[in-house]
mmCIF file with all atom_site columns, C-alpha atoms in Angstrom:
data_model
loop_
_atom_site.group_PDB
_atom_site.id
_atom_site.type_symbol
_atom_site.label_atom_id
_atom_site.label_alt_id
_atom_site.label_comp_id
_atom_site.label_asym_id
_atom_site.label_entity_id
_atom_site.label_seq_id
_atom_site.pdbx_PDB_ins_code
_atom_site.Cartn_x
_atom_site.Cartn_y
_atom_site.Cartn_z
_atom_site.occupancy
_atom_site.B_iso_or_equiv
_atom_site.pdbx_formal_charge
_atom_site.auth_seq_id
_atom_site.auth_comp_id
_atom_site.auth_asym_id
_atom_site.auth_atom_id
_atom_site.pdbx_PDB_model_num
ATOM 1   C CA . MET A 1 1   ? 46.806 62.568 179.599 1.00 0.00 ? 186 MET A CA 1
ATOM 2   C CA . ARG A 1 2   ? 50.237 63.768 180.781 1.00 0.00 ? 187 ARG A CA 1
ATOM 3   C CA . THR A 1 3   ? 49.705 66.965 178.798 1.00 0.00 ? 188 THR A CA 1
ATOM 4   C CA . LEU A 1 4   ? 46.389 67.528 180.583 1.00 0.00 ? 189 LEU A CA 1
ATOM 5   C CA . ALA A 1 5   ? 47.983 67.030 183.987 1.00 0.00 ? 190 ALA A CA 1
ATOM 6   C CA . LEU A 1 6   ? 50.838 69.371 183.114 1.00 0.00 ? 191 LEU A CA 1
ATOM 7   C CA . ALA A 1 7   ? 48.433 71.965 181.743 1.00 0.00 ? 192 ALA A CA 1
ATOM 8   C CA . SER A 1 8   ? 46.481 71.780 184.981 1.00 0.00 ? 193 SER A CA 1
ATOM 9   C CA . ALA A 1 9   ? 49.680 72.095 187.017 1.00 0.00 ? 194 ALA A CA 1
ATOM 10  C CA . SER A 1 10  ? 50.758 75.014 184.841 1.00 0.00 ? 195 SER A CA 1
ATOM 11  C CA . MET A 1 11  ? 47.545 76.844 185.727 1.00 0.00 ? 196 MET A CA 1
ATOM 12  C CA . VAL A 1 12  ? 48.649 76.822 189.349 1.00 0.00 ? 197 VAL A CA 1
ATOM 13  C CA . TRP A 1 13  ? 51.825 78.726 188.593 1.00 0.00 ? 198 TRP A CA 1
ATOM 14  C CA . HIS A 1 14  ? 49.913 81.352 186.656 1.00 0.00 ? 199 HIS A CA 1
ATOM 15  C CA . GLY A 1 15  ? 47.424 82.069 189.412 1.00 0.00 ? 200 GLY A CA 1
ATOM 16  C CA . LEU A 1 16  ? 44.273 80.538 187.915 1.00 0.00 ? 201 LEU A CA 1
ATOM 17  C CA . ALA A 1 17  ? 41.894 78.851 190.320 1.00 0.00 ? 202 ALA A CA 1
ATOM 18  C CA . LEU A 1 18  ? 41.485 75.111 190.143 1.00 0.00 ? 203 LEU A CA 1
ATOM 19  C CA . ALA A 1 19  ? 38.124 73.419 190.310 1.00 0.00 ? 204 ALA A CA 1
ATOM 20  C CA . ALA A 1 20  ? 36.977 71.655 193.462 1.00 0.00 ? 205 ALA A CA 1
ATOM 21  C CA . GLY A 1 21  ? 40.380 70.967 195.068 1.00 0.00 ? 206 GLY A CA 1
ATOM 22  C CA . GLY A 1 22  ? 42.858 73.684 195.834 1.00 0.00 ? 207 GLY A CA 1
ATOM 23  C CA . THR A 1 23  ? 46.391 74.926 195.994 1.00 0.00 ? 208 THR A CA 1
ATOM 24  C CA . VAL A 1 24  ? 48.843 75.709 198.739 1.00 0.00 ? 209 VAL A CA 1
ATOM 25  C CA . SER A 1 25  ? 52.050 77.656 198.188 1.00 0.00 ? 210 SER A CA 1
ATOM 26  C CA . LEU A 1 26  ? 54.914 77.391 200.647 1.00 0.00 ? 211 LEU A CA 1
ATOM 27  C CA . PRO A 1 27  ? 58.197 79.310 200.707 1.00 0.00 ? 212 PRO A CA 1
ATOM 28  C CA . GLY A 1 28  ? 61.425 77.451 200.182 1.00 0.00 ? 213 GLY A CA 1
ATOM 29  C CA . THR A 1 29  ? 65.027 77.819 199.162 1.00 0.00 ? 214 THR A CA 1
ATOM 30  C CA . ALA A 1 30  ? 66.746 76.575 196.020 1.00 0.00 ? 215 ALA A CA 1
ATOM 31  C CA . VAL A 1 31  ? 70.493 76.081 195.915 1.00 0.00 ? 216 VAL A CA 1
ATOM 32  C CA . ILE A 1 32  ? 72.290 75.685 192.599 1.00 0.00 ? 217 ILE A CA 1
ATOM 33  C CA . GLY A 1 33  ? 76.018 75.413 193.102 1.00 0.00 ? 218 GLY A CA 1
ATOM 34  C CA . SER A 1 34  ? 77.005 78.535 195.043 1.00 0.00 ? 219 SER A CA 1
ATOM 35  C CA . ASP A 1 35  ? 73.772 80.353 194.168 1.00 0.00 ? 220 ASP A CA 1
ATOM 36  C CA . SER A 1 36  ? 70.826 80.410 196.569 1.00 0.00 ? 221 SER A CA 1
ATOM 37  C CA . ARG A 1 37  ? 67.408 81.935 195.954 1.00 0.00 ? 222 ARG A CA 1
ATOM 38  C CA . ASP A 1 38  ? 63.929 81.984 197.372 1.00 0.00 ? 223 ASP A CA 1
ATOM 39  C CA . VAL A 1 39  ? 61.368 79.797 195.633 1.00 0.00 ? 224 VAL A CA 1
ATOM 40  C CA . THR A 1 40  ? 57.729 78.900 196.117 1.00 0.00 ? 225 THR A CA 1
ATOM 41  C CA . MET A 1 41  ? 56.632 75.274 196.218 1.00 0.00 ? 226 MET A CA 1
ATOM 42  C CA . VAL A 1 42  ? 53.087 74.799 194.941 1.00 0.00 ? 227 VAL A CA 1
ATOM 43  C CA . PHE A 1 43  ? 50.922 71.801 195.843 1.00 0.00 ? 228 PHE A CA 1
ATOM 44  C CA . ALA A 1 44  ? 47.754 71.471 193.776 1.00 0.00 ? 229 ALA A CA 1
ATOM 45  C CA . CYS A 1 45  ? 44.710 69.253 193.530 1.00 0.00 ? 230 CYS A CA 1
ATOM 46  C CA . ASP A 1 46  ? 42.142 69.437 190.756 1.00 0.00 ? 231 ASP A CA 1
ATOM 47  C CA . ASP A 1 47  ? 39.692 66.601 191.272 1.00 0.00 ? 232 ASP A CA 1
ATOM 48  C CA . THR A 1 48  ? 37.527 67.500 188.259 1.00 0.00 ? 233 THR A CA 1
ATOM 49  C CA . GLN A 1 49  ? 36.133 64.307 186.777 1.00 0.00 ? 234 GLN A CA 1
ATOM 50  C CA . ALA A 1 50  ? 33.835 65.868 184.180 1.00 0.00 ? 235 ALA A CA 1
ATOM 51  C CA . ARG A 1 51  ? 33.589 64.476 180.664 1.00 0.00 ? 236 ARG A CA 1
ATOM 52  C CA . GLY A 1 52  ? 36.885 65.013 178.884 1.00 0.00 ? 237 GLY A CA 1
ATOM 53  C CA . GLN A 1 53  ? 38.664 66.104 182.082 1.00 0.00 ? 238 GLN A CA 1
ATOM 54  C CA . THR A 1 54  ? 40.575 63.948 184.499 1.00 0.00 ? 239 THR A CA 1
ATOM 55  C CA . GLY A 1 55  ? 41.823 66.339 187.151 1.00 0.00 ? 240 GLY A CA 1
ATOM 56  C CA . SER A 1 56  ? 45.367 66.171 188.470 1.00 0.00 ? 241 SER A CA 1
ATOM 57  C CA . LEU A 1 57  ? 47.589 66.111 191.516 1.00 0.00 ? 242 LEU A CA 1
ATOM 58  C CA . SER A 1 58  ? 50.805 68.094 191.250 1.00 0.00 ? 243 SER A CA 1
ATOM 59  C CA . ILE A 1 59  ? 53.779 69.442 193.154 1.00 0.00 ? 244 ILE A CA 1
ATOM 60  C CA . GLY A 1 60  ? 56.150 71.977 191.693 1.00 0.00 ? 245 GLY A CA 1
ATOM 61  C CA . PHE A 1 61  ? 58.386 74.991 192.136 1.00 0.00 ? 246 PHE A CA 1
ATOM 62  C CA . GLY A 1 62  ? 59.622 77.910 190.068 1.00 0.00 ? 247 GLY A CA 1
ATOM 63  C CA . VAL A 1 63  ? 63.200 79.093 189.675 1.00 0.00 ? 248 VAL A CA 1
ATOM 64  C CA . PRO A 1 64  ? 63.256 82.897 189.362 1.00 0.00 ? 249 PRO A CA 1
ATOM 65  C CA . ALA A 1 65  ? 65.781 84.520 187.018 1.00 0.00 ? 250 ALA A CA 1
ATOM 66  C CA . PHE A 1 66  ? 66.519 81.069 185.594 1.00 0.00 ? 251 PHE A CA 1
ATOM 67  C CA . GLU A 1 67  ? 68.406 82.446 182.576 1.00 0.00 ? 252 GLU A CA 1
ATOM 68  C CA . THR A 1 68  ? 71.247 83.554 184.871 1.00 0.00 ? 253 THR A CA 1
ATOM 69  C CA . LEU A 1 69  ? 71.745 79.864 185.705 1.00 0.00 ? 254 LEU A CA 1
ATOM 70  C CA . ALA A 1 70  ? 71.494 78.459 182.168 1.00 0.00 ? 255 ALA A CA 1
ATOM 71  C CA . LYS A 1 71  ? 75.244 77.801 181.945 1.00 0.00 ? 256 LYS A CA 1
ATOM 72  C CA . ARG A 1 72  ? 75.048 75.644 185.090 1.00 0.00 ? 257 ARG A CA 1
ATOM 73  C CA . PHE A 1 73  ? 71.726 73.849 184.479 1.00 0.00 ? 258 PHE A CA 1
ATOM 74  C CA . ASP A 1 74  ? 69.973 72.751 181.261 1.00 0.00 ? 259 ASP A CA 1
ATOM 75  C CA . PHE A 1 75  ? 66.488 74.229 181.710 1.00 0.00 ? 260 PHE A CA 1
ATOM 76  C CA . ASP A 1 76  ? 65.721 73.991 177.980 1.00 0.00 ? 261 ASP A CA 1
ATOM 77  C CA . ALA A 1 77  ? 65.830 70.197 178.130 1.00 0.00 ? 262 ALA A CA 1
ATOM 78  C CA . PHE A 1 78  ? 62.751 70.119 180.397 1.00 0.00 ? 263 PHE A CA 1
ATOM 79  C CA . GLU A 1 79  ? 60.507 72.345 178.338 1.00 0.00 ? 264 GLU A CA 1
ATOM 80  C CA . GLY A 1 80  ? 57.723 70.887 176.267 1.00 0.00 ? 265 GLY A CA 1
ATOM 81  C CA . PRO A 1 81  ? 56.593 67.354 175.542 1.00 0.00 ? 266 PRO A CA 1
ATOM 82  C CA . ASP A 1 82  ? 60.036 66.322 174.288 1.00 0.00 ? 267 ASP A CA 1
ATOM 83  C CA . GLY A 1 83  ? 61.683 66.968 177.659 1.00 0.00 ? 268 GLY A CA 1
ATOM 84  C CA . PRO A 1 84  ? 63.650 64.228 179.366 1.00 0.00 ? 269 PRO A CA 1
ATOM 85  C CA . HIS A 1 85  ? 61.360 61.487 180.548 1.00 0.00 ? 270 HIS A CA 1
ATOM 86  C CA . LYS A 1 86  ? 64.104 60.168 182.799 1.00 0.00 ? 271 LYS A CA 1
ATOM 87  C CA . PRO A 1 87  ? 63.557 60.203 186.567 1.00 0.00 ? 272 PRO A CA 1
ATOM 88  C CA . LEU A 1 88  ? 65.962 63.096 187.250 1.00 0.00 ? 273 LEU A CA 1
ATOM 89  C CA . SER A 1 89  ? 63.982 64.295 190.283 1.00 0.00 ? 274 SER A CA 1
ATOM 90  C CA . ALA A 1 90  ? 64.549 62.733 193.696 1.00 0.00 ? 275 ALA A CA 1
ATOM 91  C CA . ILE A 1 91  ? 61.925 64.051 196.103 1.00 0.00 ? 276 ILE A CA 1
ATOM 92  C CA . LYS A 1 92  ? 61.836 63.238 199.803 1.00 0.00 ? 277 LYS A CA 1
ATOM 93  C CA . ALA A 1 93  ? 59.027 64.358 202.080 1.00 0.00 ? 278 ALA A CA 1
ATOM 94  C CA . THR A 1 94  ? 59.302 64.169 205.876 1.00 0.00 ? 279 THR A CA 1
ATOM 95  C CA . THR A 1 95  ? 60.453 60.648 206.764 1.00 0.00 ? 280 THR A CA 1
ATOM 96  C CA . ALA A 1 96  ? 59.625 58.889 203.496 1.00 0.00 ? 281 ALA A CA 1
ATOM 97  C CA . GLN A 1 97  ? 62.269 57.430 201.219 1.00 0.00 ? 282 GLN A CA 1
ATOM 98  C CA . PRO A 1 98  ? 63.129 59.644 198.221 1.00 0.00 ? 283 PRO A CA 1
ATOM 99  C CA . LEU A 1 99  ? 61.011 58.950 195.154 1.00 0.00 ? 284 LEU A CA 1
ATOM 100 C CA . ARG A 1 100 ? 62.521 59.204 191.689 1.00 0.00 ? 285 ARG A CA 1
ATOM 101 C CA . LEU A 1 101 ? 60.238 60.970 189.212 1.00 0.00 ? 286 LEU A CA 1
ATOM 102 C CA . ALA A 1 102 ? 60.400 62.622 185.820 1.00 0.00 ? 287 ALA A CA 1
ATOM 103 C CA . ALA A 1 103 ? 59.633 66.341 186.151 1.00 0.00 ? 288 ALA A CA 1
ATOM 104 C CA . SER A 1 104 ? 58.421 68.511 183.323 1.00 0.00 ? 289 SER A CA 1
ATOM 105 C CA . GLY A 1 105 ? 59.042 72.189 182.968 1.00 0.00 ? 290 GLY A CA 1
ATOM 106 C CA . SER A 1 106 ? 58.047 75.397 181.262 1.00 0.00 ? 291 SER A CA 1
ATOM 107 C CA . ILE A 1 107 ? 58.851 79.076 181.243 1.00 0.00 ? 292 ILE A CA 1
ATOM 108 C CA . ALA A 1 108 ? 56.242 80.931 183.291 1.00 0.00 ? 293 ALA A CA 1
ATOM 109 C CA . ALA A 1 109 ? 54.135 83.727 181.839 1.00 0.00 ? 294 ALA A CA 1
ATOM 110 C CA . ASP A 1 110 ? 56.466 86.302 183.423 1.00 0.00 ? 295 ASP A CA 1
ATOM 111 C CA . GLY A 1 111 ? 59.254 85.038 181.131 1.00 0.00 ? 296 GLY A CA 1
ATOM 112 C CA . THR A 1 112 ? 61.819 85.054 183.935 1.00 0.00 ? 297 THR A CA 1
ATOM 113 C CA . THR A 1 113 ? 60.787 82.018 186.002 1.00 0.00 ? 298 THR A CA 1
ATOM 114 C CA . PHE A 1 114 ? 61.168 78.379 185.039 1.00 0.00 ? 299 PHE A CA 1
ATOM 115 C CA . ASP A 1 115 ? 58.575 76.073 186.582 1.00 0.00 ? 300 ASP A CA 1
ATOM 116 C CA . PHE A 1 116 ? 59.214 72.418 187.374 1.00 0.00 ? 301 PHE A CA 1
ATOM 117 C CA . ALA A 1 117 ? 56.371 70.051 188.238 1.00 0.00 ? 302 ALA A CA 1
ATOM 118 C CA . VAL A 1 118 ? 55.673 66.434 188.919 1.00 0.00 ? 303 VAL A CA 1
ATOM 119 C CA . ALA A 1 119 ? 52.048 65.887 188.068 1.00 0.00 ? 304 ALA A CA 1
ATOM 120 C CA . ALA A 1 120 ? 49.682 63.081 187.236 1.00 0.00 ? 305 ALA A CA 1
ATOM 121 C CA . ALA A 1 121 ? 46.189 62.896 185.874 1.00 0.00 ? 306 ALA A CA 1
ATOM 122 C CA . MET A 1 122 ? 43.682 61.439 188.315 1.00 0.00 ? 307 MET A CA 1
ATOM 123 C CA . ARG A 1 123 ? 42.861 58.802 185.672 1.00 0.00 ? 308 ARG A CA 1
ATOM 124 C CA . ALA A 1 124 ? 45.076 56.933 183.210 1.00 0.00 ? 309 ALA A CA 1
ATOM 125 C CA . GLU A 1 125 ? 48.457 57.686 184.828 1.00 0.00 ? 310 GLU A CA 1
ATOM 126 C CA . ALA A 1 126 ? 48.424 55.168 187.641 1.00 0.00 ? 311 ALA A CA 1
ATOM 127 C CA . ALA A 1 127 ? 52.187 54.786 188.169 1.00 0.00 ? 312 ALA A CA 1
ATOM 128 C CA . GLN A 1 128 ? 52.940 58.523 188.205 1.00 0.00 ? 313 GLN A CA 1
ATOM 129 C CA . LEU A 1 129 ? 49.812 59.223 190.281 1.00 0.00 ? 314 LEU A CA 1
ATOM 130 C CA . THR A 1 130 ? 50.888 56.660 192.886 1.00 0.00 ? 315 THR A CA 1
ATOM 131 C CA . SER A 1 131 ? 54.257 58.403 193.331 1.00 0.00 ? 316 SER A CA 1
ATOM 132 C CA . VAL A 1 132 ? 52.801 61.919 193.510 1.00 0.00 ? 317 VAL A CA 1
ATOM 133 C CA . HIS A 1 133 ? 50.079 60.625 195.862 1.00 0.00 ? 318 HIS A CA 1
ATOM 134 C CA . ILE A 1 134 ? 52.728 59.147 198.194 1.00 0.00 ? 319 ILE A CA 1
ATOM 135 C CA . LEU A 1 135 ? 54.546 62.496 198.345 1.00 0.00 ? 320 LEU A CA 1
ATOM 136 C CA . ALA A 1 136 ? 51.342 64.465 198.923 1.00 0.00 ? 321 ALA A CA 1
ATOM 137 C CA . SER A 1 137 ? 50.255 62.015 201.632 1.00 0.00 ? 322 SER A CA 1
ATOM 138 C CA . GLU A 1 138 ? 53.564 62.564 203.422 1.00 0.00 ? 323 GLU A CA 1
ATOM 139 C CA . VAL A 1 139 ? 53.438 66.380 203.306 1.00 0.00 ? 324 VAL A CA 1
ATOM 140 C CA . VAL A 1 140 ? 49.951 66.511 204.854 1.00 0.00 ? 325 VAL A CA 1
ATOM 141 C CA . LYS A 1 141 ? 51.452 64.824 207.931 1.00 0.00 ? 326 LYS A CA 1
ATOM 142 C CA . GLY A 1 142 ? 53.573 67.945 208.522 1.00 0.00 ? 327 GLY A CA 1
ATOM 143 C CA . GLY A 1 143 ? 56.399 68.479 210.901 1.00 0.00 ? 328 GLY A CA 1
ATOM 144 C CA . GLY A 1 144 ? 59.233 68.021 208.456 1.00 0.00 ? 329 GLY A CA 1
ATOM 145 C CA . LEU A 1 145 ? 61.019 68.989 205.306 1.00 0.00 ? 330 LEU A CA 1
ATOM 146 C CA . LEU A 1 146 ? 60.381 68.391 201.664 1.00 0.00 ? 331 LEU A CA 1
ATOM 147 C CA . ARG A 1 147 ? 63.638 68.073 199.743 1.00 0.00 ? 332 ARG A CA 1
ATOM 148 C CA . TRP A 1 148 ? 63.652 68.098 195.950 1.00 0.00 ? 333 TRP A CA 1
ATOM 149 C CA . HIS A 1 149 ? 66.898 67.223 194.196 1.00 0.00 ? 334 HIS A CA 1
ATOM 150 C CA . GLN A 1 150 ? 66.510 68.117 190.509 1.00 0.00 ? 335 GLN A CA 1
ATOM 151 C CA . GLY A 1 151 ? 69.209 66.755 188.261 1.00 0.00 ? 336 GLY A CA 1
ATOM 152 C CA . SER A 1 152 ? 70.051 68.106 184.827 1.00 0.00 ? 337 SER A CA 1
ATOM 153 C CA . PRO A 1 153 ? 70.356 65.833 181.793 1.00 0.00 ? 338 PRO A CA 1
ATOM 154 C CA . ARG A 1 154 ? 73.461 67.718 180.674 1.00 0.00 ? 339 ARG A CA 1
ATOM 155 C CA . GLN A 1 155 ? 76.709 66.135 181.863 1.00 0.00 ? 340 GLN A CA 1
ATOM 156 C CA . GLY A 1 156 ? 78.616 68.252 184.400 1.00 0.00 ? 341 GLY A CA 1
ATOM 157 C CA . ASP A 1 157 ? 75.716 70.506 185.408 1.00 0.00 ? 342 ASP A CA 1
ATOM 158 C CA . ALA A 1 158 ? 74.953 71.398 188.999 1.00 0.00 ? 343 ALA A CA 1
ATOM 159 C CA . SER A 1 159 ? 71.745 70.060 190.509 1.00 0.00 ? 344 SER A CA 1
ATOM 160 C CA . ILE A 1 160 ? 68.976 72.196 191.935 1.00 0.00 ? 345 ILE A CA 1
ATOM 161 C CA . LEU A 1 161 ? 68.366 71.433 195.609 1.00 0.00 ? 346 LEU A CA 1
ATOM 162 C CA . VAL A 1 162 ? 65.069 72.773 196.955 1.00 0.00 ? 347 VAL A CA 1
ATOM 163 C CA . THR A 1 163 ? 64.142 72.650 200.641 1.00 0.00 ? 348 THR A CA 1
ATOM 164 C CA . VAL A 1 164 ? 60.729 73.536 202.051 1.00 0.00 ? 349 VAL A CA 1
ATOM 165 C CA . LEU A 1 165 ? 59.821 73.437 205.747 1.00 0.00 ? 350 LEU A CA 1
ATOM 166 C CA . ILE A 1 166 ? 56.340 72.019 206.351 1.00 0.00 ? 351 ILE A CA 1
ATOM 167 C CA . GLY A 1 167 ? 55.012 73.067 209.736 1.00 0.00 ? 352 GLY A CA 1
ATOM 168 C CA . GLU A 1 168 ? 51.867 71.849 211.446 1.00 0.00 ? 353 GLU A CA 1
ATOM 169 C CA . ALA A 1 169 ? 49.760 74.805 210.213 1.00 0.00 ? 354 ALA A CA 1
ATOM 170 C CA . ASP A 1 170 ? 51.041 74.244 206.657 1.00 0.00 ? 355 ASP A CA 1
ATOM 171 C CA . ALA A 1 171 ? 50.178 70.565 206.925 1.00 0.00 ? 356 ALA A CA 1
ATOM 172 C CA . ALA A 1 172 ? 46.620 71.429 207.942 1.00 0.00 ? 357 ALA A CA 1
ATOM 173 C CA . ARG A 1 173 ? 46.240 73.727 204.908 1.00 0.00 ? 358 ARG A CA 1
ATOM 174 C CA . LEU A 1 174 ? 47.732 71.050 202.660 1.00 0.00 ? 359 LEU A CA 1
ATOM 175 C CA . LYS A 1 175 ? 45.419 68.385 204.068 1.00 0.00 ? 360 LYS A CA 1
ATOM 176 C CA . THR A 1 176 ? 42.355 70.529 203.294 1.00 0.00 ? 361 THR A CA 1
ATOM 177 C CA . ALA A 1 177 ? 43.492 71.541 199.815 1.00 0.00 ? 362 ALA A CA 1
ATOM 178 C CA . LEU A 1 178 ? 44.694 68.109 198.717 1.00 0.00 ? 363 LEU A CA 1
ATOM 179 C CA . ALA A 1 179 ? 41.961 66.004 200.381 1.00 0.00 ? 364 ALA A CA 1
ATOM 180 C CA . PRO A 1 180 ? 39.852 65.590 197.219 1.00 0.00 ? 365 PRO A CA 1
ATOM 181 C CA . CYS A 1 181 ? 42.862 64.078 195.418 1.00 0.00 ? 366 CYS A CA 1
ATOM 182 C CA . LEU A 1 182 ? 43.940 61.982 198.404 1.00 0.00 ? 367 LEU A CA 1
ATOM 183 C CA . GLY A 1 183 ? 40.594 60.309 198.889 1.00 0.00 ? 368 GLY A CA 1
ATOM 184 C CA . GLY A 1 184 ? 39.508 62.638 201.680 1.00 0.00 ? 369 GLY A CA 1
ATOM 185 C CA . LYS A 1 185 ? 42.300 61.485 203.997 1.00 0.00 ? 370 LYS A CA 1
#
């Protein structure tokens, strides 16, 4: 099921439309040591519940030109199903307490961006879905920041710190796009 959720989340990064729900992309900034770069945070809901499909709720971001940072952060460790399943992501939305999650990653189709995502299938991944649902429920409230602290499993690496401002208009777009996965709230 995790593979299905990650595959669904991966579709977001590559520009494919999701069924029924939607996606919202917001600009942000990633800081890795002394390096800072623009990133896009993607929030996605696929509420497909057809036979053999479970839909997913996901939040993620891509790090452009990630190879230039490979000496400071172990991107390779996150790629594929054998990536670290440790909760190396601490994500805080608006006023909520940070949640610790295990992010997965992959190299985007462009070959120069590394995508991180926390995602959960709408069925069969209750614990992960609860955490992602809490984060998504917070961002639709708007008027705050989403902060994602992504640790590396390699000792001595810098962390990736992503900050995204969520304004009232963004919150309204998020609420519409994510409503099918948030129970219409």
